[in-house]
């Protein structure tokens, strides 16, 4: 069985005993068991170690007794070039995890000198960030992606997985209420699943609240990322006559927006796309930004705060306000969703059909928000089958 090495750095042996507001109440022993379970669920064994000593962490990295590393380097994150060098030198891929939101604490915590040596840095998601780190690593080990830039900004990148020439394409847009601690690792498992089934997958990042995003910048990023398929196709021969945009949650708003570009009035933002979407899959999508105002500590308001004042921002950004989309749509939503209420999809599907769009809508009893991005879920399987 392939193996992941979990490394926790200084002071993390104190987890659960102090400062639960920042680090939660799970102890290190409990966390390590959870990580074993998370790794097991995706077919990996997991060895765990913790040390307060920099040299011990470097020795563990150098041992190579595993296929990949998940590491929380503790405060060494912010100044240990020795750890950076050990991770860079290692042939094993690594994912960096932090429990707290290091970007929104003391300024000296915001920077990680270790990040450039890692596949990804996951932070601000509590201990569940370790699960996401394990899944990111597992996806990379299963089908390695190549990361391509579609623009000069750090977040203007995407992960491409393609196995055969002339594959149709699925573009994945992650959710997280447009906030910076949520990144494209969330869509890795769907991207791997689609690639295995013969699709090329393009799992994109975009600028978010706190990393220079907001409306309309984030929309433009997503549009650029979709158009970048024309560039990728020169090297990988993609079948651009079938381009499906798959968006979860806030990524659903972005997918519906990007999918509508071919339908936009000339000269308006996003009109005249280089690459047109044939279908949009909305997984619990945010479709009505006005009705979404109160969700997730008023994230929609923060997202729209940067919009130009002379435009009707809802007509520009809120799917229910810019219908019809033009592309075919498959919308799925769970009735137990407490992040994005199912009414968003119910009202949207009705309005989109009235506006002349082709919409397939499936509702799943007792299914919550995050289940939809599990490739084994009935919801994803249903959406996937509907595409065929
Ligand atoms: O957020 C994280 O996971 C950190 O990597 C944790 C480190 C901190 O130095 C980083 O800036 C961010 C270690 C924090 C100390 O750990 C404790 C945990 C529980 C109780 C007391 C300390």
Tab-separated table of C-alpha atoms and ligand atoms in Angstrom:
chain	number	residue	atom	x	y	z
A	1	UNK	CA	0.000	0.000	0.000
A	2	UNK	CA	1.366	3.462	-0.822
A	3	UNK	CA	2.309	5.547	2.186
A	4	UNK	CA	2.064	9.153	3.351
A	5	UNK	CA	4.407	10.568	5.988
A	6	UNK	CA	2.719	13.090	8.291
A	7	UNK	CA	5.135	15.516	9.950
A	8	UNK	CA	4.115	17.976	12.666
A	9	UNK	CA	6.594	20.590	13.866
A	10	UNK	CA	7.259	22.512	17.088
A	11	UNK	CA	4.584	22.981	19.740
A	12	UNK	CA	1.998	20.905	17.900
A	13	UNK	CA	2.371	18.277	20.668
A	14	UNK	CA	0.391	20.836	22.717
A	15	UNK	CA	-2.661	20.587	20.445
A	16	UNK	CA	-5.896	20.260	22.379
A	17	UNK	CA	-4.359	21.413	25.670
A	18	UNK	CA	-4.178	25.167	25.074
A	19	UNK	CA	-5.577	27.882	22.789
A	20	UNK	CA	-8.606	25.963	21.438
A	21	UNK	CA	-9.983	29.152	19.783
A	22	UNK	CA	-7.041	29.137	17.373
A	23	UNK	CA	-6.123	25.459	17.115
A	24	UNK	CA	-9.258	23.535	18.158
A	25	UNK	CA	-9.663	20.942	20.865
A	26	UNK	CA	-8.381	17.832	19.049
A	27	UNK	CA	-5.187	16.429	20.569
A	28	UNK	CA	-2.170	15.389	18.489
A	29	UNK	CA	-2.863	11.697	19.165
A	30	UNK	CA	-6.460	12.143	17.972
A	31	UNK	CA	-5.340	14.155	14.953
A	32	UNK	CA	-2.859	11.478	13.910
A	33	UNK	CA	-5.594	8.818	14.108
A	34	UNK	CA	-7.948	10.989	12.035
A	35	UNK	CA	-5.186	11.393	9.445
A	36	UNK	CA	-4.680	7.605	9.322
A	37	UNK	CA	-8.417	7.235	8.669
A	38	UNK	CA	-8.486	9.969	6.003
A	39	UNK	CA	-5.470	8.423	4.273
A	40	UNK	CA	-7.054	4.964	4.504
A	41	UNK	CA	-10.220	6.231	2.824
A	42	UNK	CA	-8.180	7.039	-0.302
A	43	UNK	CA	-6.045	3.881	-0.198
A	44	UNK	CA	-2.975	5.098	1.690
A	45	UNK	CA	-1.169	4.041	4.825
A	46	UNK	CA	0.092	6.870	7.034
A	47	UNK	CA	3.094	7.167	9.351
A	48	UNK	CA	3.067	10.099	11.764
A	49	UNK	CA	5.862	11.914	13.603
A	50	UNK	CA	6.108	15.139	15.597
A	51	UNK	CA	9.159	16.948	16.846
A	52	UNK	CA	10.079	20.268	18.394
A	53	UNK	CA	13.542	20.081	16.819
A	54	UNK	CA	14.380	21.356	13.349
A	55	UNK	CA	17.051	18.710	12.727
A	56	UNK	CA	14.659	15.867	13.557
A	57	UNK	CA	12.177	17.192	11.004
A	58	UNK	CA	14.922	17.345	8.378
A	59	UNK	CA	16.016	13.793	9.207
A	60	UNK	CA	12.404	12.605	8.779
A	61	UNK	CA	12.121	14.342	5.392
A	62	UNK	CA	15.388	12.742	4.280
A	63	UNK	CA	14.301	9.209	5.157
A	64	UNK	CA	12.154	8.650	2.025
A	65	UNK	CA	10.201	5.830	3.632
A	66	UNK	CA	6.994	7.039	2.024
A	67	UNK	CA	5.494	8.208	-1.286
A	68	UNK	CA	4.663	11.740	-0.193
A	69	UNK	CA	4.702	14.105	2.767
A	70	UNK	CA	2.042	16.177	4.534
A	71	UNK	CA	3.772	18.676	6.802
A	72	UNK	CA	2.767	21.324	9.307
A	73	UNK	CA	6.170	22.889	10.041
A	74	UNK	CA	4.856	24.964	12.985
A	75	UNK	CA	6.639	28.276	13.473
A	76	UNK	CA	9.601	26.985	11.393
A	77	UNK	CA	7.264	27.764	8.481
A	78	UNK	CA	8.140	31.414	8.743
A	79	UNK	CA	11.945	31.261	8.815
A	80	UNK	CA	13.432	27.799	8.292
A	81	UNK	CA	15.289	27.810	4.992
A	82	UNK	CA	16.752	24.492	6.131
A	83	UNK	CA	13.284	22.914	5.968
A	84	UNK	CA	12.674	24.574	2.600
A	85	UNK	CA	15.909	23.064	1.302
A	86	UNK	CA	15.153	19.605	2.703
A	87	UNK	CA	11.717	19.584	1.027
A	88	UNK	CA	13.127	20.917	-2.253
A	89	UNK	CA	15.878	18.317	-2.202
A	90	UNK	CA	13.454	15.474	-1.458
A	91	UNK	CA	12.146	13.453	-4.421
A	92	UNK	CA	8.821	13.138	-2.565
A	93	UNK	CA	5.965	15.544	-3.270
A	94	UNK	CA	4.796	17.451	-0.198
A	95	UNK	CA	1.745	19.437	0.874
A	96	UNK	CA	1.995	22.073	3.613
A	97	UNK	CA	-0.875	22.386	6.093
A	98	UNK	CA	-1.685	24.981	8.761
A	99	UNK	CA	-4.596	24.769	11.138
A	100	UNK	CA	-5.033	28.518	11.620
A	101	UNK	CA	-5.466	31.238	9.027
A	102	UNK	CA	-1.824	32.364	8.939
A	103	UNK	CA	-2.709	35.175	6.482
A	104	UNK	CA	-5.004	36.882	8.971
A	105	UNK	CA	-2.891	36.832	12.143
A	106	UNK	CA	0.377	38.577	13.072
A	107	UNK	CA	2.111	39.884	9.915
A	108	UNK	CA	5.160	37.651	10.533
A	109	UNK	CA	2.958	34.560	10.246
A	110	UNK	CA	1.573	35.464	6.817
A	111	UNK	CA	4.681	34.364	4.930
A	112	UNK	CA	5.814	30.772	4.551
A	113	UNK	CA	9.374	30.207	3.353
A	114	UNK	CA	8.480	26.534	2.984
A	115	UNK	CA	5.591	27.051	0.494
A	116	UNK	CA	7.707	27.272	-2.677
A	117	UNK	CA	8.988	23.737	-1.969
A	118	UNK	CA	5.463	22.288	-1.704
A	119	UNK	CA	2.706	21.311	-4.129
A	120	UNK	CA	0.185	23.365	-2.166
A	121	UNK	CA	-0.280	25.250	1.050
A	122	UNK	CA	-3.554	24.693	2.863
A	123	UNK	CA	-4.420	26.972	5.784
A	124	UNK	CA	-7.295	28.366	7.821
A	125	UNK	CA	-9.537	25.288	7.664
A	126	UNK	CA	-8.945	23.930	11.167
A	127	UNK	CA	-7.797	20.343	11.440
A	128	UNK	CA	-9.885	19.388	8.384
A	129	UNK	CA	-7.081	21.041	6.420
A	130	UNK	CA	-5.069	17.866	7.101
A	131	UNK	CA	-7.758	15.816	5.313
A	132	UNK	CA	-7.604	18.189	2.350
A	133	UNK	CA	-3.793	17.992	2.368
A	134	UNK	CA	-3.928	14.185	2.307
A	135	UNK	CA	-6.475	14.224	-0.554
A	136	UNK	CA	-4.405	16.736	-2.557
A	137	UNK	CA	-1.330	14.547	-2.204
A	138	UNK	CA	-3.264	11.352	-3.010
A	139	UNK	CA	-4.723	12.940	-6.171
A	140	UNK	CA	-1.245	14.024	-7.244
A	141	UNK	CA	0.164	10.550	-6.674
A	142	UNK	CA	-2.730	8.922	-8.542
A	143	UNK	CA	-2.620	11.073	-11.688
A	144	UNK	CA	0.041	13.803	-11.521
A	145	UNK	CA	-1.138	17.134	-12.895
A	146	UNK	CA	0.897	19.715	-14.735
A	147	UNK	CA	0.351	23.232	-13.444
A	148	UNK	CA	0.060	25.939	-16.120
A	149	UNK	CA	-0.133	29.705	-15.724
A	150	UNK	CA	-2.903	31.486	-17.654
A	151	UNK	CA	-1.734	34.928	-16.513
A	152	UNK	CA	1.076	36.622	-14.584
A	153	UNK	CA	-0.574	36.542	-11.141
A	154	UNK	CA	0.224	33.856	-8.558
A	155	UNK	CA	-3.389	32.671	-8.554
A	156	UNK	CA	-3.750	32.633	-12.336
A	157	UNK	CA	-2.887	28.954	-12.632
A	158	UNK	CA	-4.609	25.631	-13.166
A	159	UNK	CA	-3.830	21.917	-12.992
A	160	UNK	CA	-4.170	20.013	-16.250
A	161	UNK	CA	-4.652	16.260	-16.383
A	162	UNK	CA	-4.968	14.642	-19.762
A	163	UNK	CA	-4.416	11.063	-20.831
A	164	UNK	CA	-5.241	10.961	-24.554
A	165	UNK	CA	-5.367	13.408	-27.401
A	166	UNK	CA	-8.745	14.723	-28.508
A	167	UNK	CA	-10.299	14.350	-25.077
A	168	UNK	CA	-13.325	16.524	-24.280
A	169	UNK	CA	-12.662	18.946	-21.433
A	170	UNK	CA	-14.039	19.554	-17.967
A	171	UNK	CA	-13.048	22.801	-16.271
A	172	UNK	CA	-13.348	22.691	-12.472
A	173	UNK	CA	-14.083	25.801	-10.389
A	174	UNK	CA	-13.873	25.358	-6.628
A	175	UNK	CA	-16.064	27.014	-4.033
A	176	UNK	CA	-15.398	28.572	-0.626
A	177	UNK	CA	-17.403	31.829	-0.850
A	178	UNK	CA	-14.605	33.416	-2.916
A	179	UNK	CA	-12.392	33.496	0.233
A	180	UNK	CA	-8.648	32.988	-0.063
A	181	UNK	CA	-8.222	30.003	2.285
A	182	UNK	CA	-10.252	27.829	-0.096
A	183	UNK	CA	-8.297	26.645	-3.115
A	184	UNK	CA	-8.525	24.295	-6.064
A	185	UNK	CA	-7.427	21.232	-4.061
A	186	UNK	CA	-11.154	20.934	-3.217
A	187	UNK	CA	-11.868	19.808	-6.797
A	188	UNK	CA	-8.898	17.421	-7.157
A	189	UNK	CA	-10.880	14.255	-6.575
A	190	UNK	CA	-13.501	15.151	-9.192
A	191	UNK	CA	-10.730	16.127	-11.618
A	192	UNK	CA	-9.013	12.756	-11.157
A	193	UNK	CA	-12.340	10.929	-11.533
A	194	UNK	CA	-13.143	12.761	-14.774
A	195	UNK	CA	-9.641	12.162	-16.155
A	196	UNK	CA	-9.937	8.439	-15.476
A	197	UNK	CA	-13.206	8.442	-17.429
A	198	UNK	CA	-11.532	9.934	-20.506
A	199	UNK	CA	-11.960	13.683	-20.013
A	200	UNK	CA	-9.152	16.197	-19.897
A	201	UNK	CA	-9.506	18.070	-16.595
A	202	UNK	CA	-8.461	21.694	-16.074
A	203	UNK	CA	-8.782	22.508	-12.368
A	204	UNK	CA	-8.372	26.240	-12.080
A	205	UNK	CA	-7.358	28.723	-9.404
A	206	UNK	CA	-8.526	32.336	-9.469
A	207	UNK	CA	-7.943	35.486	-7.426
A	208	UNK	CA	-10.205	35.628	-4.391
A	209	UNK	CA	-11.215	38.020	-1.593
A	210	UNK	CA	-7.880	38.796	0.084
A	211	UNK	CA	-5.655	37.848	-2.880
A	212	UNK	CA	-6.632	40.689	-5.221
A	213	UNK	CA	-9.956	39.162	-6.323
A	214	UNK	CA	-13.550	40.401	-6.062
A	215	UNK	CA	-15.977	41.377	-8.789
A	216	UNK	CA	-15.225	41.680	-11.705
A	217	UNK	CA	-11.547	40.609	-11.354
A	218	UNK	CA	-12.446	37.068	-10.301
A	219	UNK	CA	-14.845	36.679	-13.225
A	220	UNK	CA	-12.197	37.876	-15.661
A	221	UNK	CA	-9.706	35.369	-14.203
A	222	UNK	CA	-12.141	32.534	-14.749
A	223	UNK	CA	-12.848	33.699	-18.307
A	224	UNK	CA	-9.112	33.896	-19.038
A	225	UNK	CA	-8.611	30.418	-17.602
A	226	UNK	CA	-11.306	28.957	-19.860
A	227	UNK	CA	-9.899	30.775	-22.893
A	228	UNK	CA	-6.451	29.422	-22.015
A	229	UNK	CA	-7.709	26.019	-23.171
A	230	UNK	CA	-7.036	27.278	-26.703
A	231	UNK	CA	-3.350	27.611	-25.759
A	232	UNK	CA	-3.226	24.272	-23.931
A	233	UNK	CA	-4.872	22.628	-26.915
A	234	UNK	CA	-1.922	23.503	-29.136
A	235	UNK	CA	0.233	21.148	-27.106
A	236	UNK	CA	-2.335	18.597	-25.934
A	237	UNK	CA	-4.891	18.466	-28.780
A	238	UNK	CA	-8.027	18.926	-26.704
A	239	UNK	CA	-11.513	18.477	-28.141
A	240	UNK	CA	-12.779	22.032	-27.647
A	241	UNK	CA	-16.127	21.225	-29.242
A	242	UNK	CA	-17.085	19.788	-25.831
A	243	UNK	CA	-16.177	22.014	-22.905
A	244	UNK	CA	-18.034	21.475	-19.627
A	245	UNK	CA	-17.654	23.939	-16.756
A	246	UNK	CA	-18.129	22.327	-13.332
A	247	UNK	CA	-18.540	24.730	-10.421
A	248	UNK	CA	-19.214	24.019	-6.759
A	249	UNK	CA	-20.858	26.618	-4.514
A	250	UNK	CA	-19.280	30.031	-5.253
A	251	UNK	CA	-17.508	28.234	-8.106
A	252	UNK	CA	-21.018	27.536	-9.421
A	253	UNK	CA	-21.647	31.284	-9.719
A	254	UNK	CA	-18.346	31.579	-11.604
A	255	UNK	CA	-19.110	28.613	-13.884
A	256	UNK	CA	-22.557	29.978	-14.776
A	257	UNK	CA	-21.032	33.379	-15.465
A	258	UNK	CA	-18.236	31.941	-17.624
A	259	UNK	CA	-20.776	29.675	-19.361
A	260	UNK	CA	-22.926	32.671	-20.270
A	261	UNK	CA	-20.146	34.604	-21.982
A	262	UNK	CA	-21.184	33.492	-25.453
A	263	UNK	CA	-24.599	35.013	-24.728
A	264	UNK	CA	-23.446	38.422	-23.512
A	265	UNK	CA	-24.266	41.667	-25.269
A	266	UNK	CA	-21.377	42.778	-27.510
A	267	UNK	CA	-18.772	44.930	-25.710
A	268	UNK	CA	-20.016	43.933	-22.244
A	269	UNK	CA	-17.534	42.309	-19.814
A	270	UNK	CA	-16.789	38.756	-20.836
A	271	UNK	CA	-18.443	38.928	-24.267
A	272	UNK	CA	-16.795	37.204	-27.247
A	273	UNK	CA	-15.068	34.319	-25.515
A	274	UNK	CA	-12.296	32.478	-27.289
A	275	UNK	CA	-13.531	29.140	-25.961
A	276	UNK	CA	-17.271	28.531	-25.544
A	277	UNK	CA	-18.711	26.199	-22.940
A	278	UNK	CA	-21.222	23.638	-24.167
A	279	UNK	CA	-22.470	22.724	-20.677
A	280	UNK	CA	-22.354	23.984	-17.113
A	281	UNK	CA	-22.639	21.687	-14.094
A	282	UNK	CA	-23.655	23.568	-10.938
A	283	UNK	CA	-22.984	21.626	-7.722
A	284	UNK	CA	-24.966	23.509	-5.057
A	285	UNK	CA	-24.220	26.704	-6.971
A	286	UNK	CA	-24.741	30.228	-5.666
A	287	UNK	CA	-27.152	31.516	-8.286
A	288	UNK	CA	-28.694	34.557	-6.628
A	289	UNK	CA	-26.203	36.992	-5.088
A	290	UNK	CA	-28.962	39.186	-3.665
A	291	UNK	CA	-30.519	36.263	-1.777
A	292	UNK	CA	-27.021	35.034	-0.779
A	293	UNK	CA	-26.193	38.295	1.054
A	294	UNK	CA	-26.530	36.889	4.565
A	295	UNK	CA	-24.624	33.629	3.881
A	296	UNK	CA	-21.118	32.916	5.246
A	297	UNK	CA	-20.645	36.191	7.194
A	298	UNK	CA	-21.852	38.298	4.263
A	299	UNK	CA	-19.250	37.010	1.825
A	300	UNK	CA	-21.284	38.049	-1.224
A	301	UNK	CA	-21.190	41.700	-0.090
A	302	UNK	CA	-17.400	41.524	0.293
A	303	UNK	CA	-17.101	39.867	-3.107
A	304	UNK	CA	-19.139	42.602	-4.815
A	305	UNK	CA	-17.623	45.521	-2.860
A	306	UNK	CA	-14.992	46.075	-5.557
A	307	UNK	CA	-17.556	46.267	-8.394
A	308	UNK	CA	-17.701	49.355	-10.567
A	309	UNK	CA	-20.444	51.614	-9.235
A	310	UNK	CA	-21.920	52.704	-12.572
A	311	UNK	CA	-22.970	49.174	-13.551
A	312	UNK	CA	-25.844	46.972	-12.418
A	313	UNK	CA	-23.668	44.511	-10.517
A	314	UNK	CA	-26.400	41.893	-10.167
A	315	UNK	CA	-27.083	41.858	-13.907
A	316	UNK	CA	-23.351	41.344	-14.388
A	317	UNK	CA	-22.575	38.814	-11.673
A	318	UNK	CA	-25.683	37.099	-10.322
A	319	UNK	CA	-26.738	34.159	-12.540
A	320	UNK	CA	-30.477	34.459	-11.892
A	321	UNK	CA	-30.236	38.094	-13.039
A	322	UNK	CA	-28.390	37.452	-16.316
A	323	UNK	CA	-30.433	34.594	-17.751
A	324	UNK	CA	-30.484	32.979	-20.235
A	325	UNK	CA	-27.026	31.355	-20.058
A	326	UNK	CA	-27.141	29.642	-23.450
A	327	UNK	CA	-25.088	26.572	-22.471
A	328	UNK	CA	-26.914	23.419	-21.280
A	329	UNK	CA	-27.089	23.180	-17.519
A	330	UNK	CA	-27.110	20.372	-14.987
A	331	UNK	CA	-27.828	21.562	-11.459
A	332	UNK	CA	-27.614	19.328	-8.382
A	333	UNK	CA	-28.283	20.295	-4.769
A	334	UNK	CA	-28.784	18.492	-1.433
A	335	UNK	CA	-31.718	19.313	0.822
A	336	UNK	CA	-29.468	19.174	3.931
A	337	UNK	CA	-27.167	21.917	2.602
A	338	UNK	CA	-26.640	24.506	5.366
A	339	UNK	CA	-24.059	26.559	3.438
A	340	UNK	CA	-26.042	27.307	0.278
A	341	UNK	CA	-29.790	26.713	0.757
A	342	UNK	CA	-31.462	24.386	-1.741
A	343	UNK	CA	-33.959	27.175	-2.568
A	344	UNK	CA	-31.169	28.867	-4.557
A	345	UNK	CA	-31.232	26.005	-7.056
A	346	UNK	CA	-34.996	25.482	-7.008
A	347	UNK	CA	-35.750	29.102	-7.901
A	348	UNK	CA	-32.865	29.253	-10.356
A	349	UNK	CA	-33.872	26.126	-12.308
A	350	UNK	CA	-37.416	27.503	-12.664
A	351	UNK	CA	-36.214	30.926	-13.820
A	352	UNK	CA	-33.623	29.513	-16.228
A	353	UNK	CA	-36.209	27.284	-17.918
A	354	UNK	CA	-38.608	30.217	-18.185
A	355	UNK	CA	-35.828	32.208	-19.825
A	356	UNK	CA	-35.435	29.431	-22.430
A	357	UNK	CA	-32.407	27.539	-21.075
A	358	UNK	CA	-32.145	23.748	-21.046
A	359	UNK	CA	-31.786	22.755	-17.398
A	360	UNK	CA	-31.662	19.324	-15.774
A	361	UNK	CA	-32.225	19.676	-12.028
A	362	UNK	CA	-31.685	16.929	-9.448
A	363	UNK	CA	-32.311	17.271	-5.724
A	364	UNK	CA	-30.885	14.822	-3.160
A	365	UNK	CA	-32.533	14.187	0.202
A	366	UNK	CA	-30.374	14.567	3.316
A	367	UNK	CA	-27.276	15.438	1.289
A	368	UNK	CA	-25.085	18.301	2.532
A	369	UNK	CA	-22.859	20.854	0.811
A	370	UNK	CA	-19.486	19.100	0.695
A	371	UNK	CA	-20.784	15.647	-0.299
A	372	UNK	CA	-21.307	16.966	-3.835
A	373	UNK	CA	-17.550	17.144	-4.450
A	374	UNK	CA	-17.003	13.526	-3.432
A	375	UNK	CA	-16.701	11.534	-6.674
A	376	UNK	CA	-18.412	8.549	-5.003
A	377	UNK	CA	-21.533	10.577	-4.166
A	378	UNK	CA	-24.801	9.803	-5.913
A	379	UNK	CA	-25.107	13.510	-6.737
A	380	UNK	CA	-21.823	13.653	-8.667
A	381	UNK	CA	-22.497	10.293	-10.343
A	382	UNK	CA	-25.907	11.587	-11.469
A	383	UNK	CA	-24.472	14.824	-12.860
A	384	UNK	CA	-21.697	12.928	-14.570
A	385	UNK	CA	-24.126	10.432	-16.146
A	386	UNK	CA	-26.346	13.297	-17.335
A	387	UNK	CA	-23.396	14.673	-19.335
A	388	UNK	CA	-23.050	11.487	-21.326
B	1	LIG	O1	-1.725	27.181	12.119
B	1	LIG	C1	-0.833	26.331	12.205
B	1	LIG	O2	-1.027	25.134	12.024
B	1	LIG	C2	0.592	26.743	12.596
B	1	LIG	O3	1.473	26.065	11.733
B	1	LIG	C3	0.796	26.294	14.018
B	1	LIG	C4	2.137	26.706	14.575
B	1	LIG	C5	2.317	28.222	14.422
B	1	LIG	O4	3.570	28.613	14.899
B	1	LIG	C6	2.176	28.630	12.941
B	1	LIG	O5	2.357	30.004	12.808
B	1	LIG	C7	0.819	28.233	12.420
B	1	LIG	C8	2.336	26.167	15.985
B	1	LIG	C9	1.451	26.832	16.977
B	1	LIG	C10	1.623	26.359	18.361
B	1	LIG	O6	0.847	25.195	18.553
B	1	LIG	C11	0.047	25.081	19.629
B	1	LIG	C12	-1.055	24.318	19.530
B	1	LIG	C13	-1.908	24.171	20.590
B	1	LIG	C14	-1.649	24.795	21.771
B	1	LIG	C15	-0.534	25.571	21.870
B	1	LIG	C16	0.337	25.722	20.817
